[in-house]
Structures are given as C-alpha cells and as structure tokens.
XYZ file of C-alpha atoms in Angstrom:
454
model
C -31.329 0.032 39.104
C -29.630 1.135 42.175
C -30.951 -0.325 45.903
C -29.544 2.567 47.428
C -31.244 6.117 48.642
C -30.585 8.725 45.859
C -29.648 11.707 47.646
C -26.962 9.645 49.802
C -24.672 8.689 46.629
C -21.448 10.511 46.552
C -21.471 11.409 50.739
C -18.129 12.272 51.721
C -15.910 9.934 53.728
C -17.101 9.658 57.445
C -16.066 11.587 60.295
C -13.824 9.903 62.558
C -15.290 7.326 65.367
C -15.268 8.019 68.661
C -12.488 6.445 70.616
C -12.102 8.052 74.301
C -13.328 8.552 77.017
C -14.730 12.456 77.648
C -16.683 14.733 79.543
C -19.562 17.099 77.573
C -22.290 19.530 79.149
C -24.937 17.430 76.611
C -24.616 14.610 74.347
C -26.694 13.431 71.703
C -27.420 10.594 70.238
C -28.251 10.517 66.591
C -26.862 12.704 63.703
C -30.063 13.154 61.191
C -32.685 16.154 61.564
C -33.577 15.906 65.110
C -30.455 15.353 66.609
C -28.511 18.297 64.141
C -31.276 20.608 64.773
C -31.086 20.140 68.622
C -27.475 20.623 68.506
C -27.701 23.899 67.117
C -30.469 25.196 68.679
C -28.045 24.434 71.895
C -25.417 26.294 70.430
C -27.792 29.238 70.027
C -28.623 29.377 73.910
C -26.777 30.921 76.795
C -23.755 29.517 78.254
C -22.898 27.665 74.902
C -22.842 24.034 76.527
C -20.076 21.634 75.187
C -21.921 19.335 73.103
C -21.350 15.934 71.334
C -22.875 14.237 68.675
C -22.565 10.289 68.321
C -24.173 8.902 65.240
C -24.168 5.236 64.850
C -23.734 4.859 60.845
C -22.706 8.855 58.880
C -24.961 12.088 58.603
C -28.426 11.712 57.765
C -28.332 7.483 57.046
C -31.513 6.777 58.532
C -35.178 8.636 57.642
C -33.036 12.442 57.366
C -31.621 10.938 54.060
C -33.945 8.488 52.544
C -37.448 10.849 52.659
C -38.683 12.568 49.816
C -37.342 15.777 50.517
C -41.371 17.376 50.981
C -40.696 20.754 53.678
C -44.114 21.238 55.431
C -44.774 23.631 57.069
C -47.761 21.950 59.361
C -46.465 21.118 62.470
C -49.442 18.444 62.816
C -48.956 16.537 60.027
C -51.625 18.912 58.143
C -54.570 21.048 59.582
C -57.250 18.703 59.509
C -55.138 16.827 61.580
C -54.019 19.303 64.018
C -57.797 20.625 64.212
C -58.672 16.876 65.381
C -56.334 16.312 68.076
C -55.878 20.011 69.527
C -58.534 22.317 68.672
C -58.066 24.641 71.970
C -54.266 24.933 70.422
C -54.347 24.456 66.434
C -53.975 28.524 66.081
C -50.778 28.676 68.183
C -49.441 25.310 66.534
C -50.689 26.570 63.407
C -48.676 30.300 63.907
C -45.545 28.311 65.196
C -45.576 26.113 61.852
C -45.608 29.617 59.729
C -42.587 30.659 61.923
C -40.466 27.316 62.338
C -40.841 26.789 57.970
C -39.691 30.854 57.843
C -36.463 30.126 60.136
C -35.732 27.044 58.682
C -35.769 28.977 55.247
C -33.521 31.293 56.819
C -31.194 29.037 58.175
C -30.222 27.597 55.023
C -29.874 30.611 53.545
C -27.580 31.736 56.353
C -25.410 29.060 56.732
C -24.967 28.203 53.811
C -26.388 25.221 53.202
C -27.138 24.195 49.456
C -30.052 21.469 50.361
C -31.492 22.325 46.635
C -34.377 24.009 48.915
C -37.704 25.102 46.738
C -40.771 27.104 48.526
C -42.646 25.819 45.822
C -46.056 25.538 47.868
C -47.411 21.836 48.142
C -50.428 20.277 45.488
C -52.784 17.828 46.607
C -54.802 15.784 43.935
C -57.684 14.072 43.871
C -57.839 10.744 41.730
C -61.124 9.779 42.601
C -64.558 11.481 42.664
C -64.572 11.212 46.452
C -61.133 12.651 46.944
C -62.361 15.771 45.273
C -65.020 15.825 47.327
C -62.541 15.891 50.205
C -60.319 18.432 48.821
C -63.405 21.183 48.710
C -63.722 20.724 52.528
C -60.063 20.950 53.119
C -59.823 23.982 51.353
C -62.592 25.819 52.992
C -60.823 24.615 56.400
C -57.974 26.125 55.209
C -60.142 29.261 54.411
C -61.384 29.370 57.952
C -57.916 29.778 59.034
C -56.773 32.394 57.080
C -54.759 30.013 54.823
C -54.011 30.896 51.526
C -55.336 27.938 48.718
C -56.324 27.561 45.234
C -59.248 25.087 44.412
C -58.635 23.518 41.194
C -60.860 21.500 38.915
C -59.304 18.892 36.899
C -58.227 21.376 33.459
C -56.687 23.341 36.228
C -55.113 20.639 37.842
C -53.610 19.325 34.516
C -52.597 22.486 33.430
C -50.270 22.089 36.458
C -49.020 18.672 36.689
C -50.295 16.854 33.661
C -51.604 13.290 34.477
C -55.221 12.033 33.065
C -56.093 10.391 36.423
C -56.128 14.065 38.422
C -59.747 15.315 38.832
C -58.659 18.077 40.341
C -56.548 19.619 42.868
C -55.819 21.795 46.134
C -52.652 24.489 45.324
C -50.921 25.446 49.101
C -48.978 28.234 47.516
C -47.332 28.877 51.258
C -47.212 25.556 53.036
C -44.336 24.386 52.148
C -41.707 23.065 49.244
C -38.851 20.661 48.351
C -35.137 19.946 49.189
C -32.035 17.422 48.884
C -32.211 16.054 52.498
C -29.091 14.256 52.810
C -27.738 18.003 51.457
C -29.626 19.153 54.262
C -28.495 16.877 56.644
C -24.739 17.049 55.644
C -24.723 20.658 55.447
C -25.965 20.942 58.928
C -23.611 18.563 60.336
C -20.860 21.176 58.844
C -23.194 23.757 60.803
C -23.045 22.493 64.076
C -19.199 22.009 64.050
C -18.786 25.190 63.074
C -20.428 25.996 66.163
C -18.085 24.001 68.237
C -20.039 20.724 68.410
C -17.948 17.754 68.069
C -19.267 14.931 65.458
C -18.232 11.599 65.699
C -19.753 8.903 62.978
C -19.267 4.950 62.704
C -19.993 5.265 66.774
C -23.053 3.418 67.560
C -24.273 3.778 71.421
C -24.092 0.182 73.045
C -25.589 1.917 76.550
C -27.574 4.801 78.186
C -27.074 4.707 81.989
C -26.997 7.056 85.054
C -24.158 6.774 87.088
C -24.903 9.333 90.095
C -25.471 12.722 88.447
C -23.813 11.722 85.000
C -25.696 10.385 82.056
C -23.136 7.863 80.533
C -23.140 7.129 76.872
C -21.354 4.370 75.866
C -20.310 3.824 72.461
C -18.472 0.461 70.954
C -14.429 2.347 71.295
C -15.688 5.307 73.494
C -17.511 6.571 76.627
C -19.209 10.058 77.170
C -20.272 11.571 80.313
C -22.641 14.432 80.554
C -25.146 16.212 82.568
C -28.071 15.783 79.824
C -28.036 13.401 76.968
C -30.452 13.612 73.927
C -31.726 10.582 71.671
C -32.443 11.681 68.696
C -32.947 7.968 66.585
C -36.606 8.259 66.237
C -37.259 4.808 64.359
C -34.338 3.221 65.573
C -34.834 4.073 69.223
C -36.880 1.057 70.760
C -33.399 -0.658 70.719
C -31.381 1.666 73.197
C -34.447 3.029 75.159
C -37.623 0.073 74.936
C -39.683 2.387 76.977
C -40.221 4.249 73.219
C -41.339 0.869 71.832
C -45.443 2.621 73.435
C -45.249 5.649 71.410
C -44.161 4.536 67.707
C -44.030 1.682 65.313
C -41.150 2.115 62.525
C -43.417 1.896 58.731
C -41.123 0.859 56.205
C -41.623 3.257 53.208
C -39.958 2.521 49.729
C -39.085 5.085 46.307
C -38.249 5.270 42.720
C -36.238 7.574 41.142
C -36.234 8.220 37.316
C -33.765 9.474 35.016
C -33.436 12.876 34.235
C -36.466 13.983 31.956
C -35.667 15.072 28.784
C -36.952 18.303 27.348
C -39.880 16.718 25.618
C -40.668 14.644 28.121
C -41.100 17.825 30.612
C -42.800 18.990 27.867
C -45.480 16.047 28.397
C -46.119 16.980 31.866
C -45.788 20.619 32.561
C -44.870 20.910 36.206
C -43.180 23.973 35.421
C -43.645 25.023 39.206
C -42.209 21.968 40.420
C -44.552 21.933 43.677
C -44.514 18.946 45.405
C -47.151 16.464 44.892
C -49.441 13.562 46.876
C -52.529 12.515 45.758
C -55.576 12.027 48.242
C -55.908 8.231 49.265
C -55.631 6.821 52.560
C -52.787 4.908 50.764
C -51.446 7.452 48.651
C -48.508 8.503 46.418
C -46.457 11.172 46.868
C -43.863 12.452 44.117
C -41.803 15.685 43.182
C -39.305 16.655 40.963
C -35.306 17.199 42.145
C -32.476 19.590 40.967
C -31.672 17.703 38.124
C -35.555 16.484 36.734
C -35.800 13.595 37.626
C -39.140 12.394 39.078
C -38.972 10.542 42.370
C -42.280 8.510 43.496
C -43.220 7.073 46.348
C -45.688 6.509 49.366
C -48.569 3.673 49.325
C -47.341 0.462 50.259
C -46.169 1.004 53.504
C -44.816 -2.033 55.479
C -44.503 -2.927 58.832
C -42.424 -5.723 59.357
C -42.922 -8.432 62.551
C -42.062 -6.901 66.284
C -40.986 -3.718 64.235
C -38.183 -5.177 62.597
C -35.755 -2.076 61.738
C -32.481 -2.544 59.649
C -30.800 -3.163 56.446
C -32.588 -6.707 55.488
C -35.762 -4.969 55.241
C -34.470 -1.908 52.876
C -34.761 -3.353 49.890
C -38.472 -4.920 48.710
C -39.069 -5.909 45.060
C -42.615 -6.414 45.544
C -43.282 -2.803 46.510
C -41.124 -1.717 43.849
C -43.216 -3.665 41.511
C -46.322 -1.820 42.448
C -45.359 1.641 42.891
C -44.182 1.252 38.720
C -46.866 0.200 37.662
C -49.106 3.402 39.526
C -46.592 5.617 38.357
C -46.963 4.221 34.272
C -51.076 4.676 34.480
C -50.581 7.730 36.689
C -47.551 9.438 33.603
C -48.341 7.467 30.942
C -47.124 9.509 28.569
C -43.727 9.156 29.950
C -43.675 5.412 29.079
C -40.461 5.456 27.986
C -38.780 7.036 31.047
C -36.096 4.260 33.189
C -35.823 4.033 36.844
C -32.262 4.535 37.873
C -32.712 4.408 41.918
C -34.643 2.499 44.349
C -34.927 2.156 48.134
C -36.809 1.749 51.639
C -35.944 2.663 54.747
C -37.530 3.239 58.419
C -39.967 5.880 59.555
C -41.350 6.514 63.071
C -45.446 6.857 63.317
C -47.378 7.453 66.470
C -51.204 7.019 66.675
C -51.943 10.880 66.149
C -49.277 11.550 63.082
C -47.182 13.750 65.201
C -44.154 13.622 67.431
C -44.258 12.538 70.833
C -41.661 14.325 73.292
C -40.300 12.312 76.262
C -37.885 12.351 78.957
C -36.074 8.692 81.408
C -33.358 8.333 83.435
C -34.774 10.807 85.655
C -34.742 13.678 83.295
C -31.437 13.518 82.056
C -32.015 12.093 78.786
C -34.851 13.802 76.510
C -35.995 12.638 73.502
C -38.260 13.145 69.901
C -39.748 10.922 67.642
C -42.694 9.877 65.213
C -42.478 12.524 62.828
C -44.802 10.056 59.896
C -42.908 10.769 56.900
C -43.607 15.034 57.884
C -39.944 15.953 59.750
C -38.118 17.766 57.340
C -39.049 20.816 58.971
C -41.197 19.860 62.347
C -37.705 17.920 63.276
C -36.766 21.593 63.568
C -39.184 22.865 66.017
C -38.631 19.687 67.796
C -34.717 20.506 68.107
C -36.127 24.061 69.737
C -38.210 21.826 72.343
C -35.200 19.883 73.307
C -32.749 22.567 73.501
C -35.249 24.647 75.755
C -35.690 21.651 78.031
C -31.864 21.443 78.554
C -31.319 25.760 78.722
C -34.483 27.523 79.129
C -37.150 25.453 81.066
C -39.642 28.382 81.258
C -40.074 28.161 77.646
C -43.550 28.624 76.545
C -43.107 25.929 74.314
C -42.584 23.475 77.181
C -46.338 24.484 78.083
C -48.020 23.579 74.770
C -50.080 20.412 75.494
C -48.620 19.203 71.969
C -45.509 18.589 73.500
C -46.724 17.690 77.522
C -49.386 15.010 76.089
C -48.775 11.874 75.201
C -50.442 9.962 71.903
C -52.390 6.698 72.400
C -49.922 3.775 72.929
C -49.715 1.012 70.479
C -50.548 -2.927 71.798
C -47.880 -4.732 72.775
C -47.076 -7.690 70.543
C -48.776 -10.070 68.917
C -51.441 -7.811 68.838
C -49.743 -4.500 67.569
C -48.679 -7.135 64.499
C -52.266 -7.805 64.222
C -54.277 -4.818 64.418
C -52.000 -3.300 62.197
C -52.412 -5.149 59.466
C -56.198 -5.214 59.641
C -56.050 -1.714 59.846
C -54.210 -1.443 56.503
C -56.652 -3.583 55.054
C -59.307 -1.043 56.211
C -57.361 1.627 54.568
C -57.227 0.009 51.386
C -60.910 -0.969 51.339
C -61.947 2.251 52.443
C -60.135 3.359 49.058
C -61.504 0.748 47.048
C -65.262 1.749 48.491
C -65.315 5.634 47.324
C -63.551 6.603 51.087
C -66.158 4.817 53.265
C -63.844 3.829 56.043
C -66.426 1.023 57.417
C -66.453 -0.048 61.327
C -63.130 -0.283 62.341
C -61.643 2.833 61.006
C -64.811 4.566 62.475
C -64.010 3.124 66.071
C -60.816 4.873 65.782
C -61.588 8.299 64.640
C -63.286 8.636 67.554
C -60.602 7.624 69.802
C -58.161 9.801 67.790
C -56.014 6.615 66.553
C -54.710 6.686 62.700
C -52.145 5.167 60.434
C -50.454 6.379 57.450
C -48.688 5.433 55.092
C-alpha cells in the first residue's frame, strides 16, 4: 500500500526555484487553493499588479492535494454552523456560498481545468438512531432557508449508497460535489501563469520583514520585494508568522484509497450518483467515489500532535490506518474482498468556529487566510476574493462582512492547548458512544461558540 496522497502521483516535474533577487507589486506565499485563488483573483482586478508566487515544496503539496476532494458550497462549514456564529449575516454568507460554488464551477469550465469536478449534491447519513434524529432538524433548517433537501429513511438511503449501518439520510442535491484536487490545484497553477503570474516551486520563505515601505520575502536562493505580500500556508503558517499560532491548530487527518471497483462490486453498492458522503458523528467518516471507482475513506481519527507538530514525520500513522479499515469493512461489508492501494495524512488548519479567520501584520502589508477545517475546496475561493480586494479594491463590501472583520476564539497557549484538546476529543467520542449527549464540557463550549472537528 502506498504512504503517499493519491491524487499527487504522477505530478509533473517542478517549476524552477527561485534564485534572484526581484521587485513584484504583490507576492504570495504559498501555491495550494488559497494562495492560486488569490493570485488570480489579482489578475482579474484593475491595474493587473505583477505578482509572484513562492511555494515552499510543488503545487498543491500541503492540505490543496491531500483532502478528499468534497466542493461545498457552505461558506461556514455548513448552515447550522453559520446560523450559530452569525445569525444577523447567515443569509448574505449563505447567498455568497450559492455564488462563490457557481463561479468556481465556471472557472473550471473556463479555463480549462480537468479537476474530474462532479456537482453531484452532498449525502449525509445517519448511523445511529440519534443521528437521524439530527438529520430531521437539519433538514427543516435547511427548509427554513429556502434550501433544497431530500429526507430519506433508511430503504431510501440504501437505495442510494448501499451500506446496512445507514438509517437514513439527508440528499443536498445543490450544495455541493466532488473533484481531483491536486488536478485542481495544478491546473490552476497553469491558470495563473497564463495570466502573467510568475511560479516558482522548491522555494521555501526563510523571512517576512518590512524594510521601509517594502515587504521583503526571503526565500533560501532568492529575495522578493513588494508593496503587499500574501501568506497563503494555512497549517503551515505558525512557522513564518507565530502571531497565527492564536487562531488555528493544524489536525492531522489520514485516508484510504481502494482499488478500482469492479462491476459487481458497484453492483453491491449502488452509488450510481456518486454524491459525496459523511456520516453524522461528532467523529465521523467521510468517503466518495473518484474518476476511476475507487472508494476513498476517511475522517474520524483526527490527531493533533504535541505544540502542533506539522511535517512529514507525522504523515504517515499505522494506527489510524488500522481503524479507519476496519469502519470501512462493517460499514461495506459486502465489499470484503476489495484491497487498499493508497494511504496518507497530512495537515489541516481548524479555528474554534470551523471557519477561516482573515488577518493582516507588518503593518498591513502582508494579509493572510487560514482554518478552512477540512471545508476549502471551494471557501479557499471566496477567501482568494477577500485578499485580492484588500490589496485592489478596499471598499469592497466583502471587507465589511463581520465574517471576515471578526476574529474566532483563540486557542490556549501550550501546555494547555495540548491538554484541553485532547479532553475535548474524548468528549466527542463519548458524546458518540452516549446516543449524542455531549455531557458538561462540550456544553460549556457551545455556549461560548468553541468546537472541534475532526
């Protein structure tokens, strides 16, 4: 079984590092979603600014190419969400999600991007009673806002994805669907030097500074100067900017990939509208088909490792692995027979509310994006809109929206961020075990708007 991310196999050979010394209008740091997106939502404004991209590793190494490829269209990591944190602006947020998922539909089809990209609508299941439960009040939520769903009872919910733990289910038919991300990510690095951005890879930043009205980024063979810089590293950003280390932790997440199904074996499960999937636990799976049938699987055991440990060491975690095949055999188990043929972790960025905190340091000049929690394939887009305004169009609306001027809840510092994450994981996974009663702790924060997620 491969420890490596399945949609990153066969990448083309890097883009040349930078090695001088130059002058841009904006640079940015970081070549996945955010970073790509912002880049050509700057090429899209007036006066065209020079920009450059400096990614540390290639195109879309970190979160942009290890996700599961699920295209949200929530902008709040899901309604119920958004209705808890900004119910005097949920019906803008929720009107700029329906736009941002339509132009990022559009964009792919208009640069021609082949990401593999599926508006297949998104299926949640329940697997327990109380999950159901849940689902009924999600849907009439969804109801309330004009949302089109489909409540499904368990034959239903079979009859869709066939599994004999589902109880039943809640169809999205338009919030959201499925792509290659790496595809994604690669095809909008060819995007954005189309558009006159230059792209440099194997160039990791060594130092952000202000040196009178310059921002100076520093790389390990290069140097560039510029009136506005842009980090766009979201898990990986503590390291070159520590005042980020408040707003996020970095959740290790970790996937399977099968082999290709065989016609029989699709046979065994339906899914013949290849939506994607997550089932209804605080620790939950989520799974989808790709291009070529194969099932990949994932969620549940997220990890945080000691004073957010980020980097390759941690990528790789046999233990999770262990677990997540062993859900997926009772959750398929008529697909018994079916081998694994990929495996692999990597880094997300969460913040206490689920959604992405916007920020700005060295006195303005460099901006930034990050937390997406595992929901940035398309938000990441929106987010790249934010950024460019703040550079080219500062009367933006957008700038205005107290989801981008407010700041989430900040974590501890360490020992105790180590700490009261872990018991709050154990809360999570005893609230599952106890039919979704989320006991004292978890009760303490709801109120004060704190989560995790997995």
């Amino acid at each position: 079984m491969t420890a490596r991310s399945f949609w990153l196999e066969g990448a083309p050979a890097p883009r040349p590092a930078l090695r001088e010394r130059m002058r841009a209008d904006v640079v940015v740091v970081g070549a996945g979603f955010t970073g790509l997106w912002t880049a050509l939502a700057l090429t899209r404004g007036p006066g065209a600014p020079r920009v450059v991209v400096c990614e540390a590793e290639t195109v879309g190494y970190g979160a942009s190419g290890r996700n599961g490829g699920f295209v949200d269209a929530s902008l709040t990591h899901g309604l119920a969400n958004g209705v808890r944190h900004f119910p005097d602006e949920i019906d803008e947020l929720e009107r700029l999600g329906r736009e941002n998922f339509a132009g990022f539909a559009t964009d792919i089809t208009q640069l021609g991007i082949d990401s593999a990209f599926e508006p297949t609508g998104m299926l949640d299941v329940a697997v327990e009673g109380w999950q159901a439960a849940e689902l009924d009040e999600l849907a009439a939520l969804h109801d309330r806002f004009g949302e089109p769903t489909k409540l499904l009872d368990a034959e239903a919910a079979r009859a869709r994805v066939n599994s004999p733990r589902f109880l039943a289910g809640l169809y999205r038919s338009e919030s959201g669907g499925v792509v290659n991300p790496a595809a994604l990510a690669r095809g909008l690095a060819d995007a954005v030097e189309r558009a006159g951005v230059e792209l440099y890879e194997r160039s990791p930043v060594t130092r952000l500074a202000c040196d009178g009205r310059d921002v100076v980024v520093a790389t390990t063979e290069g140097e560039v100067r510029a009136d506005r810089a842009i980090l766009a590293t979201n898990a990986y950003s503590a390291g070159l900017l520590p005042r980020t280390r408040r707003h996020f932790v970095p959740i290790y997440d970790y996937v399977l990939v099968t082999e290709p199904l065989s016609h029989a074996q699709q046979a065994r499960i339906g899914w013949s509208a290849r939506e994607g999937v997550a089932d209804s636990g605080n620790q939950f799976h989520y799974f989808r088909l790709t291009a070529d049938d194969r099932i990949l699987w994932g969620g549940y055991d997220a990890v945080y490792y000691p004073r957010g440990g980020v980097g390759p060491r941690y990528d790789d975690r046999p233990a999770t692995y262990a677990t997540l095949e062993r859900h997926f055999r009772a959750t398929f188990p008529q697909l018994g027979d079916l081998a694994f043929t990929h495996r692999w972790g990597g880094a997300i960025a969460t913040t206490t509310r689920f959604m992405p905190v916007f920020g700005e340091a060295l006195d303005g000049r460099l901006l930034y994006a990050l937390g997406y929690t595992g929901l940035g394939v398309a938000t990441t887009r929106f987010a790249g809109q934010v950024l460019a305004d703040r550079v080219l169009a500062p009367h933006s609306p957008l700038l205005r929206l107290r989801y981008v001027t407010s700041r989430p809840f900040p974590f501890p510092p360490e020992p105790l961020r180590t700490a009261g994450i872990t018991l709050v994981r154990r809360a999570l996974a005893r609230a599952d075990r106890r039919e979704g009663r989320r006991g004292a702790l978890l009760g303490v924060l709801d109120r004060l708007g704190i989560g995790f997620d997995s």
